[in-house]
Amino acid sequence: MHRTAALAAAVLVAAIAAVPAAAAPAPDPTDLPTAPRGLFLTVSGDENTWIRGVLLHCSPLPGGAHPEPVAACAELAVASGDLDTLPGDPHPCTKEYDPVTVSATGSWRGRPTAWHKTYSNACELSVATGAVFRF
């Protein structure tokens, strides 16, 4: 009985393998779901002792895992997507040296983006980047 079942399984596998690959229609690229475009933002501590990251989508609506997507997208819009010219959040900071490195990769309004910068501390980061890296 076991031999008959094994033989039947082998015949079934052989039959499936004999079906030409062209028998299955190729997927239509227009039917495939597209991932929302956006920016993957990271903040890391000195020498990568810790790291956090979130995804920010600004189009068609602000969203993603960012805790303040509306404010972050508004600040990116003011800067026309140039992370070096974000309006930031001006306030006084101490001179403590505890560097943080931030990065943004992905796309903003269809433009590829790959940017990173190191700030002397988290306060300086907040002053320079406002809500964009506040997560």
CSV table of C-alpha atoms in Angstrom, one decimal:
chain,number,residue,atom,x,y,z
A,1,MET,CA,0.0,0.0,0.0
A,2,HIS,CA,2.8,2.5,0.9
A,3,ARG,CA,4.6,1.6,-2.4
A,4,THR,CA,1.5,2.4,-4.4
A,5,ALA,CA,1.1,5.8,-2.6
A,6,ALA,CA,4.8,6.6,-3.2
A,7,LEU,CA,4.4,5.7,-6.9
A,8,ALA,CA,1.3,7.9,-7.2
A,9,ALA,CA,3.1,10.8,-5.6
A,10,ALA,CA,6.1,10.4,-7.9
A,11,VAL,CA,3.8,10.4,-11.0
A,12,LEU,CA,2.0,13.5,-9.7
A,13,VAL,CA,5.3,15.4,-9.2
A,14,ALA,CA,6.5,14.4,-12.6
A,15,ALA,CA,3.2,15.5,-14.2
A,16,ILE,CA,3.5,18.9,-12.5
A,17,ALA,CA,7.1,19.3,-13.5
A,18,ALA,CA,6.1,18.5,-17.1
A,19,VAL,CA,3.7,21.4,-17.4
A,20,PRO,CA,5.4,24.2,-19.3
A,21,ALA,CA,6.1,27.4,-17.4
A,22,ALA,CA,4.3,29.3,-20.1
A,23,ALA,CA,1.0,27.7,-19.1
A,24,ALA,CA,0.8,30.1,-16.1
A,25,PRO,CA,0.1,33.7,-17.3
A,26,ALA,CA,2.7,36.2,-16.4
A,27,PRO,CA,1.5,38.8,-13.8
A,28,ASP,CA,0.5,42.1,-15.3
A,29,PRO,CA,2.8,44.8,-13.8
A,30,THR,CA,-0.1,47.2,-13.6
A,31,ASP,CA,-2.0,44.7,-11.3
A,32,LEU,CA,0.8,44.5,-8.8
A,33,PRO,CA,0.5,46.7,-5.6
A,34,THR,CA,2.9,49.5,-5.4
A,35,ALA,CA,4.6,50.4,-2.1
A,36,PRO,CA,4.0,54.0,-1.1
A,37,ARG,CA,7.0,56.1,-1.8
A,38,GLY,CA,8.6,57.9,1.1
A,39,LEU,CA,11.6,58.4,3.3
A,40,PHE,CA,13.2,56.0,5.7
A,41,LEU,CA,14.6,58.1,8.5
A,42,THR,CA,17.1,56.9,11.0
A,43,VAL,CA,18.7,58.4,14.1
A,44,SER,CA,21.7,56.7,15.7
A,45,GLY,CA,23.8,57.3,18.8
A,46,ASP,CA,27.6,57.8,19.0
A,47,GLU,CA,29.3,54.9,17.3
A,48,ASN,CA,25.9,53.2,16.6
A,49,THR,CA,25.4,52.4,20.3
A,50,TRP,CA,21.6,52.6,19.5
A,51,ILE,CA,19.5,53.2,16.4
A,52,ARG,CA,15.9,54.1,15.6
A,53,GLY,CA,14.2,54.3,12.3
A,54,VAL,CA,10.7,55.1,10.9
A,55,LEU,CA,9.1,55.4,7.5
A,56,LEU,CA,7.6,58.8,6.5
A,57,HIS,CA,5.2,59.1,3.6
A,58,CYS,CA,4.1,62.6,2.5
A,59,SER,CA,2.1,61.7,-0.6
A,60,PRO,CA,-0.7,61.4,-1.2
A,61,LEU,CA,-1.3,62.0,2.5
A,62,PRO,CA,1.2,62.3,5.4
A,63,GLY,CA,1.6,58.9,7.1
A,64,GLY,CA,3.9,56.0,7.9
A,65,ALA,CA,5.2,55.1,11.3
A,66,HIS,CA,6.5,58.6,12.0
A,67,PRO,CA,4.7,60.0,15.2
A,68,GLU,CA,4.3,63.5,13.6
A,69,PRO,CA,3.8,62.9,9.9
A,70,VAL,CA,1.8,66.1,9.2
A,71,ALA,CA,4.4,68.4,10.9
A,72,ALA,CA,7.4,66.5,9.3
A,73,CYS,CA,5.9,66.6,5.8
A,74,ALA,CA,5.0,70.3,6.2
A,75,GLU,CA,8.6,71.1,7.2
A,76,LEU,CA,9.9,69.1,4.3
A,77,ALA,CA,7.6,71.1,2.0
A,78,VAL,CA,8.9,74.4,3.3
A,79,ALA,CA,12.4,73.2,2.6
A,80,SER,CA,11.4,71.8,-0.9
A,81,GLY,CA,12.8,68.5,0.3
A,82,ASP,CA,16.2,69.8,1.0
A,83,LEU,CA,17.1,68.4,4.4
A,84,ASP,CA,19.9,70.9,4.8
A,85,THR,CA,17.4,73.8,4.8
A,86,LEU,CA,14.7,72.5,7.1
A,87,PRO,CA,13.1,75.3,9.2
A,88,GLY,CA,14.0,73.4,12.4
A,89,ASP,CA,12.9,74.3,15.9
A,90,PRO,CA,15.1,77.1,17.2
A,91,HIS,CA,15.8,76.9,20.9
A,92,PRO,CA,18.9,77.1,23.2
A,93,CYS,CA,21.0,74.0,23.7
A,94,THR,CA,23.9,73.1,26.0
A,95,LYS,CA,27.4,72.5,24.7
A,96,GLU,CA,27.3,68.8,25.7
A,97,TYR,CA,29.0,66.5,23.1
A,98,ASP,CA,27.0,63.4,22.6
A,99,PRO,CA,26.8,63.0,18.8
A,100,VAL,CA,23.8,61.7,16.9
A,101,THR,CA,23.8,60.8,13.2
A,102,VAL,CA,20.7,61.0,11.1
A,103,SER,CA,19.9,59.7,7.6
A,104,ALA,CA,17.1,59.9,5.1
A,105,THR,CA,16.9,57.5,2.2
A,106,GLY,CA,14.1,56.9,-0.3
A,107,SER,CA,12.2,59.5,-2.3
A,108,TRP,CA,10.5,62.8,-1.7
A,109,ARG,CA,8.0,64.0,-4.4
A,110,GLY,CA,9.5,61.5,-6.8
A,111,ARG,CA,13.1,62.7,-6.3
A,112,PRO,CA,15.6,60.1,-5.0
A,113,THR,CA,17.0,61.1,-1.6
A,114,ALA,CA,20.1,59.9,0.2
A,115,TRP,CA,21.2,62.2,3.0
A,116,HIS,CA,23.0,61.9,6.3
A,117,LYS,CA,24.5,64.2,8.8
A,118,THR,CA,26.0,64.1,12.3
A,119,TYR,CA,25.0,66.6,15.0
A,120,SER,CA,26.9,67.3,18.2
A,121,ASN,CA,23.9,66.3,20.4
A,122,ALA,CA,20.1,65.6,20.2
A,123,CYS,CA,19.3,69.2,21.0
A,124,GLU,CA,21.3,70.5,18.0
A,125,LEU,CA,19.5,67.9,15.9
A,126,SER,CA,16.1,69.2,17.0
A,127,VAL,CA,17.2,72.8,16.4
A,128,ALA,CA,18.2,72.0,12.8
A,129,THR,CA,15.6,69.5,11.8
A,130,GLY,CA,12.5,70.1,13.9
A,131,ALA,CA,9.8,67.5,13.6
A,132,VAL,CA,11.4,65.5,10.8
A,133,PHE,CA,13.7,63.5,13.1
A,134,ARG,CA,11.6,63.8,16.2
A,135,PHE,CA,10.8,60.1,16.8
